[in-house]
Short mmCIF file of C-alpha atoms in Angstrom, two decimals:
data_model
loop_
_atom_site.label_atom_id
_atom_site.label_comp_id
_atom_site.label_asym_id
_atom_site.label_seq_id
_atom_site.Cartn_x
_atom_site.Cartn_y
_atom_site.Cartn_z
CA UNK F 1068 55.71 26.50 49.59
CA UNK F 1069 53.03 23.93 48.78
CA UNK F 1070 49.49 25.21 48.99
CA UNK F 1071 46.34 23.27 49.80
CA UNK F 1072 44.51 22.13 46.64
CA UNK F 1073 42.13 24.63 45.07
CA UNK F 1074 38.46 23.94 45.78
CA UNK F 1075 37.49 25.54 42.48
CA UNK F 1076 39.79 23.31 40.44
CA UNK F 1077 38.88 20.08 42.26
CA UNK F 1078 36.26 17.70 40.86
CA UNK F 1079 33.18 16.86 42.93
CA UNK F 1080 34.78 13.56 44.01
CA UNK F 1081 38.00 15.27 45.02
CA UNK F 1082 36.01 17.85 47.00
CA UNK F 1083 34.21 15.12 48.93
CA UNK F 1084 37.50 13.33 49.62
CA UNK F 1085 39.17 16.58 50.70
CA UNK F 1086 36.35 17.70 53.00
CA UNK F 1087 35.70 14.47 54.87
CA UNK F 1088 37.88 12.54 57.28
CA UNK F 1089 40.06 10.23 55.18
CA UNK F 1090 38.49 6.95 54.17
CA UNK F 1091 35.08 7.59 55.79
CA UNK F 1092 32.98 8.32 52.71
CA UNK F 1093 30.28 5.82 51.70
CA UNK F 1094 28.62 6.70 48.42
CA UNK F 1095 24.96 6.01 47.61
CA UNK F 1096 23.90 5.19 44.05
CA UNK F 1097 27.54 5.39 43.03
CA UNK F 1098 28.84 5.23 39.46
CA UNK F 1099 28.70 1.42 39.44
CA UNK F 1100 24.90 1.66 39.71
CA UNK F 1101 24.89 3.34 36.28
CA UNK F 1102 21.98 5.64 37.18
CA UNK F 1103 22.44 7.72 34.05
CA UNK F 1104 20.06 10.21 32.47
CA UNK F 1105 17.54 8.66 30.06
CA UNK F 1106 16.82 12.15 28.69
CA UNK F 1107 20.41 12.85 27.65
CA UNK F 1108 20.65 9.39 26.08
CA UNK F 1109 17.45 10.02 24.08
CA UNK F 1110 18.96 13.27 22.80
CA UNK F 1111 22.23 11.60 21.84
CA UNK F 1112 24.18 13.60 24.45
CA UNK F 1113 26.96 12.09 26.55
CA UNK F 1114 25.79 10.74 29.91
CA UNK F 1115 27.72 10.36 33.16
CA UNK F 1116 27.75 7.30 35.43
CA UNK F 1117 26.78 9.44 38.44
CA UNK F 1118 24.64 11.95 36.48
CA UNK F 1119 26.88 14.73 37.73
CA UNK F 1120 26.32 14.46 41.47
CA UNK F 1121 27.99 12.53 44.29
CA UNK F 1122 25.86 11.75 47.37
CA UNK F 1123 26.64 9.76 50.49
CA UNK F 1124 27.70 9.97 54.10
CA UNK F 1125 30.95 10.16 56.01
CA UNK F 1126 32.63 11.68 59.02
CA UNK F 1127 33.86 15.24 59.34
CA UNK F 1128 35.95 15.95 62.44
CA UNK F 1129 34.48 12.68 63.69
CA UNK F 1130 30.83 13.74 63.26
CA UNK F 1131 28.50 11.95 60.88
CA UNK F 1132 27.46 14.18 57.99
CA UNK F 1133 25.68 13.70 54.69
CA UNK F 1134 27.45 15.12 51.67
CA UNK F 1135 26.05 16.17 48.32
CA UNK F 1136 28.54 17.38 45.69
CA UNK F 1137 27.57 18.55 42.23
CA UNK F 1138 30.06 18.20 39.37
CA UNK F 1139 30.17 21.58 37.65
CA UNK F 1140 32.13 20.27 34.69
CA UNK F 1141 29.35 17.88 33.63
CA UNK F 1142 26.70 19.96 31.82
CA UNK F 1143 27.39 22.91 34.10
CA UNK F 1144 26.32 20.95 37.18
CA UNK F 1145 22.77 21.31 35.91
CA UNK F 1146 19.96 19.47 37.65
CA UNK F 1147 18.23 16.72 35.67
CA UNK F 1148 15.75 14.09 36.80
CA UNK F 1149 18.23 11.49 38.11
CA UNK F 1150 20.64 14.11 39.48
CA UNK F 1151 17.76 15.76 41.34
CA UNK F 1152 16.38 12.47 42.61
CA UNK F 1153 19.76 11.62 44.13
CA UNK F 1154 19.84 14.96 45.99
CA UNK F 1155 16.24 14.64 47.13
CA UNK F 1156 16.97 11.08 48.29
CA UNK F 1157 19.92 12.28 50.34
CA UNK F 1158 17.75 14.84 52.15
CA UNK F 1159 15.07 12.20 52.76
CA UNK F 1160 17.73 9.91 54.23
CA UNK F 1161 18.73 12.81 56.47
CA UNK F 1162 15.21 12.76 57.92
CA UNK F 1163 15.10 9.01 58.57
CA UNK F 1164 18.71 8.59 59.77
CA UNK F 1165 19.59 12.05 61.08
CA UNK F 1166 23.21 13.13 60.58
CA UNK F 1167 24.76 16.06 62.43
CA UNK F 1168 24.45 18.17 59.25
CA UNK F 1169 24.10 18.05 55.48
CA UNK F 1170 27.05 19.55 53.60
CA UNK F 1171 25.91 20.62 50.13
CA UNK F 1172 28.68 21.43 47.62
CA UNK F 1173 26.65 23.42 45.10
CA UNK F 1174 28.22 23.92 41.67
CA UNK F 1175 25.39 24.42 39.21
CA UNK F 1176 23.86 26.72 36.64
CA UNK F 1177 20.38 25.49 37.65
CA UNK F 1178 17.95 23.30 35.72
CA UNK F 1179 19.38 21.05 33.01
CA UNK F 1180 17.57 22.45 29.98
CA UNK F 1181 17.70 19.09 28.15
CA UNK F 1182 15.38 17.75 30.82
CA UNK F 1183 13.10 20.78 31.01
CA UNK F 1184 10.05 20.03 33.18
CA UNK F 1185 11.70 17.02 34.86
CA UNK F 1186 14.57 19.28 35.91
CA UNK F 1187 12.21 22.00 37.20
CA UNK F 1188 10.26 19.42 39.19
CA UNK F 1189 13.53 18.06 40.56
CA UNK F 1190 14.47 21.53 41.87
CA UNK F 1191 11.16 21.87 43.72
CA UNK F 1192 11.53 18.35 45.11
CA UNK F 1193 15.01 19.28 46.37
CA UNK F 1194 13.60 22.41 48.06
CA UNK F 1195 10.80 20.47 49.75
CA UNK F 1196 13.17 17.73 50.94
CA UNK F 1197 15.64 20.35 52.19
CA UNK F 1198 12.89 22.07 54.23
CA UNK F 1199 11.88 18.68 55.66
CA UNK F 1200 15.46 18.02 56.79
CA UNK F 1201 15.67 21.47 58.40
CA UNK F 1202 12.30 20.93 60.12
CA UNK F 1203 13.72 17.69 61.51
CA UNK F 1204 16.45 19.78 63.15
CA UNK F 1205 19.24 19.08 60.69
CA UNK F 1206 21.20 22.09 59.47
CA UNK F 1207 22.10 22.31 55.78
CA UNK F 1208 25.30 24.13 54.86
CA UNK F 1209 26.04 25.20 51.29
CA UNK F 1210 29.60 25.42 50.01
CA UNK F 1211 29.85 27.61 46.90
CA UNK F 1212 33.27 27.82 45.28
CA UNK F 1213 33.07 25.92 42.01
CA UNK F 1214 33.40 27.25 38.49
CA UNK F 1215 29.62 27.26 37.91
CA UNK F 1216 28.72 28.95 41.19
CA UNK F 1217 25.09 28.62 42.27
CA UNK F 1218 22.56 30.03 39.80
CA UNK F 1219 18.95 29.56 38.75
CA UNK F 1220 17.05 27.14 40.94
CA UNK F 1221 20.27 26.17 42.68
CA UNK F 1222 20.85 29.83 43.56
CA UNK F 1223 17.53 29.72 45.41
CA UNK F 1224 18.44 26.39 47.03
CA UNK F 1225 21.72 27.89 48.25
CA UNK F 1226 19.80 30.70 49.98
CA UNK F 1227 17.54 28.18 51.71
CA UNK F 1228 20.57 26.73 53.47
CA UNK F 1229 21.42 27.64 57.07
CA UNK F 1230 24.96 28.72 56.22
CA UNK F 1231 26.52 29.65 52.89
CA UNK F 1232 30.31 29.29 52.78
CA UNK F 1233 31.81 30.97 49.70
CA UNK F 1234 35.23 31.70 48.31
CA UNK F 1235 35.94 34.95 46.49
CA UNK F 1236 35.96 32.87 43.29
CA UNK F 1237 32.48 31.50 44.01
CA UNK F 1238 29.41 33.12 42.51
CA UNK F 1239 25.81 33.22 43.66
CA UNK F 1240 22.78 34.60 41.86
CA UNK F 1241 19.40 33.89 40.33
CA UNK F 1242 19.68 34.73 36.62
CA UNK F 1243 23.20 34.15 35.36
CA UNK F 1244 25.15 36.95 33.66
CA UNK F 1245 24.46 35.67 30.13
CA UNK F 1246 20.75 35.41 30.86
CA UNK F 1247 20.60 39.00 32.15
CA UNK F 1248 22.48 40.28 29.11
CA UNK F 1249 20.18 38.34 26.75
CA UNK F 1250 16.99 39.59 28.37
CA UNK F 1251 17.94 43.16 29.33
CA UNK F 1252 20.65 44.03 26.83
CA UNK F 1253 24.39 44.53 27.03
CA UNK F 1254 23.94 48.12 28.31
CA UNK F 1255 22.30 46.68 31.41
CA UNK F 1256 24.82 43.91 31.97
CA UNK F 1257 27.90 42.94 29.96
CA UNK F 1258 28.37 39.23 30.71
CA UNK F 1259 31.87 39.31 29.17
CA UNK F 1260 33.01 41.85 31.78
CA UNK F 1261 34.45 39.34 34.26
CA UNK F 1262 35.19 41.99 36.90
CA UNK F 1263 31.58 43.20 36.73
CA UNK F 1264 30.27 39.63 37.03
CA UNK F 1265 32.29 39.11 40.21
CA UNK F 1266 31.43 42.57 41.62
CA UNK F 1267 27.76 41.59 41.33
CA UNK F 1268 27.72 37.84 42.04
CA UNK F 1269 31.11 36.96 43.57
CA UNK F 1270 31.89 35.77 47.07
CA UNK F 1271 33.00 39.15 48.43
CA UNK F 1272 29.85 41.04 47.50
CA UNK F 1273 27.65 38.15 48.67
CA UNK F 1274 29.48 38.18 51.99
CA UNK F 1275 29.14 41.97 52.22
CA UNK F 1276 25.39 41.69 51.65
CA UNK F 1277 25.14 38.91 54.24
CA UNK F 1278 23.90 36.35 51.70
CA UNK F 1279 27.07 34.35 52.23
CA UNK F 1280 27.65 33.73 55.93
CA UNK F 1281 31.36 32.94 55.55
CA UNK F 1282 34.10 33.91 53.09
CA UNK F 1283 37.06 31.54 52.88
CA UNK F 1284 40.17 31.09 50.74
CA UNK F 1285 39.79 28.98 47.62
CA UNK F 1286 41.17 25.73 48.96
CA UNK F 1287 39.81 22.47 50.31
CA UNK F 1288 41.39 22.94 53.73
CA UNK F 1289 39.74 26.34 54.22
CA UNK F 1290 36.31 25.01 53.22
CA UNK F 1291 36.75 22.01 55.53
CA UNK F 1292 37.81 24.27 58.41
CA UNK F 1293 34.71 26.42 57.91
CA UNK F 1294 32.50 23.33 58.24
CA UNK F 1295 34.50 22.09 61.24
CA UNK F 1296 33.89 25.49 62.88
CA UNK F 1297 30.14 25.24 62.23
CA UNK F 1298 30.12 21.76 63.77
CA UNK F 1299 32.15 22.95 66.76
CA UNK F 1300 29.79 25.89 67.29
CA UNK F 1301 26.91 23.45 67.64
CA UNK F 1302 25.14 25.28 64.84
CA UNK F 1303 21.60 24.02 64.17
CA UNK F 1304 19.07 25.10 61.55
CA UNK F 1305 18.07 28.76 61.50
CA UNK F 1306 14.65 28.74 63.21
CA UNK F 1307 11.78 29.24 60.78
CA UNK F 1308 9.82 31.67 62.91
CA UNK F 1309 7.95 34.92 62.47
CA UNK F 1310 10.88 36.76 64.09
CA UNK F 1311 13.49 35.45 61.64
CA UNK F 1312 11.18 36.19 58.69
CA UNK F 1313 10.54 39.73 59.91
CA UNK F 1314 14.26 40.33 60.40
CA UNK F 1315 14.88 39.12 56.87
CA UNK F 1316 12.09 41.33 55.54
CA UNK F 1317 13.51 44.36 57.37
CA UNK F 1318 16.95 43.72 55.89
CA UNK F 1319 15.51 43.55 52.35
CA UNK F 1320 13.40 46.68 52.90
CA UNK F 1321 16.49 48.57 54.03
CA UNK F 1322 18.16 47.50 50.81
CA UNK F 1323 15.32 48.79 48.61
CA UNK F 1324 15.95 52.22 50.12
CA UNK F 1325 19.45 52.30 48.66
CA UNK F 1326 19.90 54.87 45.94
CA UNK F 1327 20.54 54.09 42.29
CA UNK F 1328 24.22 54.98 42.63
CA UNK F 1329 24.77 51.65 44.36
CA UNK F 1330 25.09 49.42 41.33
CA UNK F 1331 27.68 46.82 42.27
CA UNK F 1332 30.13 45.68 44.91
CA UNK F 1333 32.59 48.49 44.30
CA UNK F 1334 30.07 51.29 44.83
CA UNK F 1335 28.90 49.62 48.05
CA UNK F 1336 32.46 49.08 49.29
CA UNK F 1337 33.29 52.74 48.49
CA UNK F 1338 30.39 53.82 50.69
CA UNK F 1339 31.37 51.43 53.48
CA UNK F 1340 34.94 52.71 53.50
CA UNK F 1341 36.28 49.49 52.01
CA UNK F 1342 37.31 50.98 48.67
CA UNK F 1343 40.09 48.44 48.12
CA UNK F 1344 37.95 45.43 49.11
CA UNK F 1345 38.40 43.75 45.73
CA UNK F 1346 42.16 43.61 46.26
CA UNK F 1347 42.14 42.44 49.88
CA UNK F 1348 43.21 38.98 50.99
CA UNK F 1349 40.31 37.00 52.42
CA UNK F 1350 41.43 37.33 56.04
CA UNK F 1351 41.89 41.09 55.77
CA UNK F 1352 38.55 41.45 53.98
CA UNK F 1353 36.74 39.52 56.72
CA UNK F 1354 38.40 41.61 59.43
CA UNK F 1355 37.67 44.95 57.75
CA UNK F 1356 34.08 43.95 56.97
CA UNK F 1357 33.52 43.12 60.62
CA UNK F 1358 34.97 46.49 61.62
CA UNK F 1359 32.62 48.50 59.41
CA UNK F 1360 29.45 46.52 60.05
CA UNK R 293 26.81 8.99 20.02
CA UNK R 294 28.88 6.08 18.79
CA UNK R 295 29.66 3.04 20.89
CA UNK R 296 31.74 -0.12 20.58
CA UNK R 297 33.23 -2.92 22.68
CA UNK R 298 36.75 -4.26 22.62
CA UNK R 299 38.37 -7.19 24.42
CA UNK R 300 42.16 -7.50 24.48
CA UNK R 301 44.71 -9.91 25.93
CA UNK R 302 46.27 -8.46 29.10
CA UNK R 303 49.91 -8.73 30.05
CA UNK R 304 49.49 -8.98 33.81
CA UNK R 305 46.63 -8.95 36.34
CA UNK R 306 45.62 -5.53 37.59
CA UNK R 307 44.71 -4.39 41.08
CA UNK R 308 41.18 -5.51 41.85
CA UNK R 309 38.73 -2.64 42.21
CA UNK R 310 36.95 -3.06 45.56
CA UNK R 311 33.91 -1.29 44.18
CA UNK R 312 33.51 0.39 40.84
CA UNK R 313 36.09 3.20 40.62
CA UNK R 314 35.39 6.32 38.57
CA UNK R 315 38.00 8.68 37.20
CA UNK R 316 37.60 11.84 35.13
CA UNK R 317 34.58 13.93 34.19
CA UNK R 318 32.37 14.04 31.11
CA UNK R 319 33.06 17.54 29.84
CA UNK R 320 34.23 18.96 26.55
CA UNK R 321 37.53 17.35 25.50
CA UNK R 322 37.45 15.08 28.54
CA UNK R 323 36.04 11.71 29.55
CA UNK R 324 35.14 9.54 32.52
CA UNK R 325 36.25 5.96 32.93
CA UNK R 326 34.61 3.44 35.25
CA UNK R 327 36.83 0.52 36.25
CA UNK R 328 35.21 -2.70 37.42
CA UNK R 329 36.21 -6.34 37.76
CA UNK R 330 36.12 -8.17 34.42
CA UNK R 331 35.39 -11.84 33.77
CA UNK R 332 38.84 -13.18 32.91
CA UNK R 333 42.23 -12.49 34.59
CA UNK R 334 44.18 -12.65 31.32
CA UNK R 335 41.92 -10.30 29.35
CA UNK R 336 40.68 -6.75 29.69
CA UNK R 337 37.48 -5.29 28.35
CA UNK R 338 36.55 -1.86 27.07
CA UNK R 339 33.16 -0.35 26.40
CA UNK R 340 33.34 3.07 24.80
CA UNK R 341 30.56 5.60 24.22
CA UNK R 342 31.83 8.68 22.42
CA UNK R 343 30.37 11.87 20.99
CA UNK R 344 33.09 11.93 18.29
CA UNK R 345 31.99 9.79 15.35
CA UNK R 346 34.33 7.88 13.01
CA UNK R 347 37.40 7.45 15.21
CA UNK R 348 37.04 3.77 16.14
CA UNK R 349 40.40 2.84 14.61
CA UNK R 350 42.17 5.56 16.61
CA UNK R 351 40.42 4.36 19.79
CA UNK R 352 41.49 0.78 19.12
CA UNK R 353 45.11 1.83 18.66
CA UNK R 354 45.09 3.89 21.88
CA UNK R 355 43.39 1.14 23.92
CA UNK R 356 45.70 -1.58 22.55
CA UNK R 357 48.71 0.54 23.48
CA UNK R 358 47.28 1.12 26.97
CA UNK R 359 46.50 -2.59 27.52
CA UNK R 360 50.01 -3.55 26.42
CA UNK R 361 51.73 -1.13 28.78
CA UNK R 362 49.67 -1.46 32.00
CA UNK R 363 48.65 -4.21 34.41
CA UNK R 364 45.01 -4.45 33.41
CA UNK R 365 44.20 -8.19 33.42
CA UNK R 366 40.76 -8.95 34.83
CA UNK R 367 39.60 -5.35 34.54
CA UNK R 368 36.67 -3.88 32.66
CA UNK R 369 36.77 -0.23 31.53
CA UNK R 370 33.61 1.68 30.63
CA UNK R 371 34.21 5.05 29.03
CA UNK R 372 31.91 8.03 28.46
CA UNK R 373 33.77 10.34 26.13
CA UNK R 374 33.03 13.94 25.16
CA UNK R 375 35.69 14.40 22.50
CA UNK R 376 38.91 13.73 24.44
CA UNK R 377 42.09 13.64 22.35
CA UNK R 378 44.12 10.39 22.28
CA UNK R 379 46.63 11.87 24.74
CA UNK R 380 43.86 12.69 27.23
CA UNK R 381 42.34 9.21 26.77
CA UNK R 382 45.71 7.58 27.62
CA UNK R 383 46.21 9.90 30.59
CA UNK R 384 42.76 9.28 32.12
CA UNK R 385 43.09 5.50 31.71
CA UNK R 386 46.52 5.55 33.37
CA UNK R 387 45.16 7.74 36.20
CA UNK R 388 42.23 5.37 36.70
CA UNK R 389 44.56 2.36 37.01
CA UNK R 390 46.85 4.30 39.33
CA UNK R 391 43.91 5.32 41.53
CA UNK R 392 43.13 1.59 41.98
CA UNK R 393 46.69 0.80 42.99
CA UNK R 394 47.07 3.74 45.38
CA UNK R 395 43.57 4.92 46.33
#
């Protein structure tokens, strides 16, 4: 039996090609433009023709969408000045020539440390441009299933999106596992414990907590189908109103009341009656989660 | 970083890239290659930037072998390398040419 190609193993370019209707993608500031990082060059580090991000527009189930896809294999998908400017530019284009949605394939450890302040500024510019697109009525949907997940500033950006589609293999967080271990010690968090990393940051726990809105299988077809379903549902941006903020606040307050015994996904799943959640197939997990919530 | 240029005679004209075509990723032990139209149909050009210093002779041997065994006339290859082995270099170049022929 042939299986659909893995989203996690695909490059950013292959993800874009696999998500969109065949032959519809038009890239902006493509590799031929040679918009490479001056900071990496100054440091004698290898540069990339697209600075690690693919941006452009195409059709998805016939609807015009903007696509942003970070390449996790190039410097961990980290955001530098040019990389960030391309993403910001895509969101600004979304405001002037509104697409049906922006599909954001996040695969990033956060700020590119080589570019320090320029990278930090780029992240805030991305956030501002993303808010502007949402205010203009354009929903932004994050897809998180790459090897780098969505961490640091890009973890925040993922949570600003109107939907977060993850695979079990995807990860979402603020400080990455190594950062937590470095700052708080190995007793607090052992970054080499892969199962622990996924019980805390992986797609299943993020879906359980409601931070991911959809959990899909790790393949390009499943991610595409999730976006097609969002399009078909006529999904717009989540309204930025007092009511939605209060609901969000109430959800977080309820979480602070949890006792210290709830330390990771497994302890939460035990309590929910989903003790074997980690072993479930995606479809079964989604069904069981719906039953208990 | 070390960089050099190389121009070689080409056996046969290659498929013309409509726009610049990129293949591969700059990550450890890997490379990206950008294929564009070159100036002359009976020659091919290479520009290499690599993080591995002192391997120019190996690069030249690999690129000469590639140019002799593929239809690459009139093409220009720009490579960003992060320490790919000769086998990976040959593979990525062949994949890039193939992606032009059957996009």
